[in-house]
GROMACS .gro file of C-alpha atoms in nm:
model
  188
    1MET     CA    1   4.465  -1.499   0.223
    2ILE     CA    2   4.512  -1.197   0.045
    3LYS     CA    3   4.702  -1.162  -0.280
    4TYR     CA    4   4.812  -0.810  -0.205
    5THR     CA    5   4.918  -0.579  -0.509
    6PRO     CA    6   5.024  -0.198  -0.415
    7LYS     CA    7   4.812  -0.103  -0.717
    8ASN     CA    8   4.463  -0.221  -0.630
    9TRP     CA    9   4.486  -0.128  -0.255
   10PHE     CA   10   4.147   0.067  -0.296
   11LEU     CA   11   3.997  -0.261  -0.386
   12HIS     CA   12   4.111  -0.439  -0.019
   13ILE     CA   13   3.939  -0.113   0.157
   14LEU     CA   14   3.592  -0.268  -0.027
   15SER     CA   15   3.616  -0.596   0.062
   16PHE     CA   16   3.444  -0.599   0.372
   17HIS     CA   17   3.219  -0.890   0.256
   18LYS     CA   18   3.525  -1.167   0.221
   19SER     CA   19   3.677  -1.041   0.565
   20ASP     CA   20   3.686  -1.359   0.795
   21THR     CA   21   3.672  -1.108   1.068
   22LEU     CA   22   3.383  -0.895   1.017
   23ARG     CA   23   3.202  -1.263   0.946
   24ILE     CA   24   3.264  -1.371   1.236
   25LEU     CA   25   3.240  -1.051   1.483
   26TRP     CA   26   2.897  -0.912   1.321
   27PRO     CA   27   2.683  -0.993   1.626
   28GLU     CA   28   2.860  -0.878   1.893
   29MET     CA   29   2.884  -0.524   1.684
   30VAL     CA   30   2.493  -0.506   1.667
   31PHE     CA   31   2.444  -0.614   2.024
   32LEU     CA   32   2.694  -0.326   2.136
   33ALA     CA   33   2.560  -0.122   1.847
   34ILE     CA   34   2.200  -0.199   1.999
   35LEU     CA   35   2.313  -0.107   2.368
   36THR     CA   36   2.483   0.218   2.309
   37PHE     CA   37   2.162   0.285   2.143
   38GLY     CA   38   1.962   0.202   2.437
   39ILE     CA   39   2.223   0.391   2.698
   40CYS     CA   40   2.192   0.714   2.463
   41TYR     CA   41   1.832   0.704   2.450
   42LEU     CA   42   1.795   0.616   2.798
   43GLU     CA   43   2.020   0.910   2.916
   44PHE     CA   44   1.876   1.200   2.681
   45TYR     CA   45   1.505   1.120   2.691
   46LEU     CA   46   1.435   0.893   3.033
   47LEU     CA   47   1.662   1.026   3.199
   48GLU     CA   48   1.584   1.361   3.432
   49GLY     CA   49   1.884   1.574   3.450
   50ASP     CA   50   2.187   1.652   3.278
   51GLY     CA   51   2.345   1.318   3.298
   52LYS     CA   52   2.663   1.402   3.482
   53PHE     CA   53   2.705   1.002   3.572
   54LEU     CA   54   2.755   0.933   3.249
   55LYS     CA   55   3.038   1.204   3.241
   56ASP     CA   56   3.381   0.988   3.297
   57LEU     CA   57   3.299   0.715   3.063
   58THR     CA   58   3.501   0.811   2.773
   59SER     CA   59   3.803   0.830   3.029
   60VAL     CA   60   3.720   0.413   3.036
   61TYR     CA   61   3.746   0.413   2.624
   62THR     CA   62   4.016   0.535   2.661
   63LEU     CA   63   4.210   0.272   2.870
   64ILE     CA   64   4.104   0.039   2.699
   65GLY     CA   65   4.219   0.164   2.348
   66PHE     CA   66   4.558   0.252   2.518
   67ALA     CA   67   4.577  -0.097   2.649
   68LEU     CA   68   4.451  -0.248   2.286
   69SER     CA   69   4.698  -0.075   2.109
   70LEU     CA   70   4.997  -0.195   2.324
   71LEU     CA   71   4.885  -0.556   2.265
   72LEU     CA   72   4.857  -0.466   1.933
   73VAL     CA   73   5.230  -0.374   1.895
   74PHE     CA   74   5.301  -0.662   2.114
   75ARG     CA   75   5.141  -0.943   1.864
   76THR     CA   76   5.287  -0.699   1.531
   77ASN     CA   77   5.643  -0.717   1.631
   78THR     CA   78   5.591  -1.125   1.729
   79GLY     CA   79   5.426  -1.134   1.402
   80TYR     CA   80   5.787  -0.980   1.209
   81ASP     CA   81   6.017  -1.164   1.445
   82ARG     CA   82   5.852  -1.488   1.371
   83TRP     CA   83   5.863  -1.442   0.965
   84TRP     CA   84   6.227  -1.279   0.988
   85GLU     CA   85   6.312  -1.658   1.216
   86GLY     CA   86   6.163  -1.803   0.874
   87ARG     CA   87   6.328  -1.605   0.654
   88LYS     CA   88   6.695  -1.645   0.800
   89LYS     CA   89   6.617  -1.999   0.781
   90TRP     CA   90   6.530  -2.029   0.433
   91GLY     CA   91   6.845  -1.802   0.335
   92GLU     CA   92   7.045  -2.064   0.508
   93LEU     CA   93   6.887  -2.365   0.331
   94VAL     CA   94   6.886  -2.202  -0.028
   95ASN     CA   95   7.241  -2.121   0.070
   96ASN     CA   96   7.309  -2.461   0.165
   97SER     CA   97   7.144  -2.632  -0.112
   98ARG     CA   98   7.419  -2.421  -0.314
   99ASN     CA   99   7.665  -2.519  -0.094
  100ILE     CA  100   7.656  -2.873  -0.161
  101SER     CA  101   7.581  -2.865  -0.503
  102ILE     CA  102   7.903  -2.672  -0.599
  103LYS     CA  103   8.080  -2.921  -0.354
  104ILE     CA  104   7.929  -3.253  -0.560
  105SER     CA  105   7.984  -3.101  -0.899
  106THR     CA  106   8.358  -3.036  -0.842
  107THR     CA  107   8.437  -3.416  -0.613
  108THR     CA  108   8.309  -3.609  -0.875
  109SER     CA  109   8.210  -3.584  -1.264
  110ASN     CA  110   7.994  -3.901  -1.287
  111PRO     CA  111   7.676  -3.825  -1.458
  112GLU     CA  112   7.461  -4.039  -1.244
  113VAL     CA  113   7.563  -3.872  -0.915
  114HIS     CA  114   7.522  -3.514  -1.142
  115ALA     CA  115   7.222  -3.623  -1.206
  116PHE     CA  116   7.100  -3.754  -0.849
  117PHE     CA  117   7.251  -3.467  -0.635
  118LYS     CA  118   7.006  -3.260  -0.927
  119ARG     CA  119   6.720  -3.426  -0.849
  120MET     CA  120   6.710  -3.458  -0.516
  121VAL     CA  121   6.885  -3.100  -0.371
  122PRO     CA  122   6.565  -2.896  -0.522
  123ASN     CA  123   6.337  -3.209  -0.378
  124PHE     CA  124   6.459  -3.145  -0.018
  125SER     CA  125   6.342  -2.779   0.004
  126PHE     CA  126   6.054  -2.827  -0.222
  127ALA     CA  127   5.930  -3.112   0.028
  128LEU     CA  128   6.061  -2.935   0.340
  129LYS     CA  129   5.814  -2.617   0.250
  130GLU     CA  130   5.527  -2.820   0.136
  131HIS     CA  131   5.591  -3.009   0.466
  132LEU     CA  132   5.527  -2.715   0.661
  133ARG     CA  133   5.257  -2.600   0.492
  134LEU     CA  134   4.973  -2.834   0.375
  135GLY     CA  135   5.160  -3.168   0.342
  136VAL     CA  136   5.372  -3.318   0.059
  137LYS     CA  137   5.231  -3.432  -0.254
  138ILE     CA  138   5.463  -3.693  -0.378
  139ASP     CA  139   5.358  -3.682  -0.738
  140GLU     CA  140   5.489  -3.296  -0.753
  141LEU     CA  141   5.863  -3.439  -0.631
  142GLU     CA  142   6.107  -3.581  -0.935
  143LEU     CA  143   6.145  -3.904  -0.776
  144SER     CA  144   6.189  -4.251  -0.938
  145PRO     CA  145   5.907  -4.498  -0.892
  146GLU     CA  146   6.077  -4.700  -0.631
  147GLU     CA  147   6.191  -4.361  -0.416
  148LYS     CA  148   5.798  -4.254  -0.439
  149ILE     CA  149   5.674  -4.614  -0.307
  150GLU     CA  150   5.952  -4.557  -0.009
  151ILE     CA  151   5.878  -4.231   0.029
  152ALA     CA  152   5.488  -4.313   0.074
  153ASN     CA  153   5.578  -4.493   0.381
  154TRP     CA  154   5.767  -4.222   0.542
  155ASP     CA  155   5.581  -3.942   0.772
  156HIS     CA  156   5.840  -3.718   0.730
  157LYS     CA  157   5.898  -3.706   0.364
  158PRO     CA  158   6.252  -3.425   0.384
  159SER     CA  159   6.360  -3.651   0.653
  160TYR     CA  160   6.372  -3.977   0.379
  161ILE     CA  161   6.494  -3.728   0.074
  162ALA     CA  162   6.811  -3.617   0.314
  163GLN     CA  163   6.872  -3.989   0.427
  164ARG     CA  164   6.886  -4.091   0.037
  165ILE     CA  165   7.148  -3.790  -0.014
  166TYR     CA  166   7.371  -3.885   0.324
  167GLN     CA  167   7.347  -4.307   0.204
  168LYS     CA  168   7.485  -4.188  -0.148
  169LEU     CA  169   7.722  -3.935  -0.039
  170HIS     CA  170   7.864  -4.238   0.209
  171GLU     CA  171   7.795  -4.462  -0.117
  172LEU     CA  172   8.042  -4.213  -0.313
  173LYS     CA  173   8.297  -4.252  -0.040
  174SER     CA  174   8.299  -4.628   0.013
  175THR     CA  175   8.392  -4.670  -0.358
  176GLY     CA  176   8.668  -4.413  -0.400
  177GLU     CA  177   8.458  -4.149  -0.576
  178MET     CA  178   8.468  -3.901  -0.316
  179THR     CA  179   8.856  -3.890  -0.071
  180GLU     CA  180   8.726  -3.892   0.294
  181ILE     CA  181   8.835  -3.521   0.304
  182GLU     CA  182   8.614  -3.441   0.033
  183TYR     CA  183   8.306  -3.664   0.207
  184LEU     CA  184   8.409  -3.444   0.542
  185SER     CA  185   8.375  -3.121   0.326
  186VAL     CA  186   8.064  -3.216   0.218
  187ASP     CA  187   7.894  -3.348   0.536
  188THR     CA  188   7.949  -2.986   0.694
   0.00000   0.00000   0.00000
């Protein structure tokens, strides 16, 4: 992925040697260049006449260009829609994380509970982000040694963290540190 900075746009124009597309398509481009050269040579030097049979060839290129432009527009719109959906979902995650943190901080004054949620709420967001990318690196999460051993057995690391958060909420409710109404308020 290219890290794009608006101030260095000119360098990206000249970086064709790093382009995957050019590297993949160069054999086809060379073949088409040779084919085009052959047709032009055939028309101008070997065929007698004015080449009227090739006159309408440009309309085919116009039609193909139009079809390709439509495909490109649809692909761009689809990519933007996917990006926008991801942005909305990430915004929801940020809002929900903030809300659960505020609700926990106001429902209990136990420093151990605050420390637990201070670790686990960001761990969930980070683990979810990394799970969607390349996979979660357990060492980068802020977990206790016991939690690191437990999470290693889970395929879906964010589910483990969410389960731990819900277990802690249930524990707070069952010990009486949190009322039923507070529990239901945090749970939603």
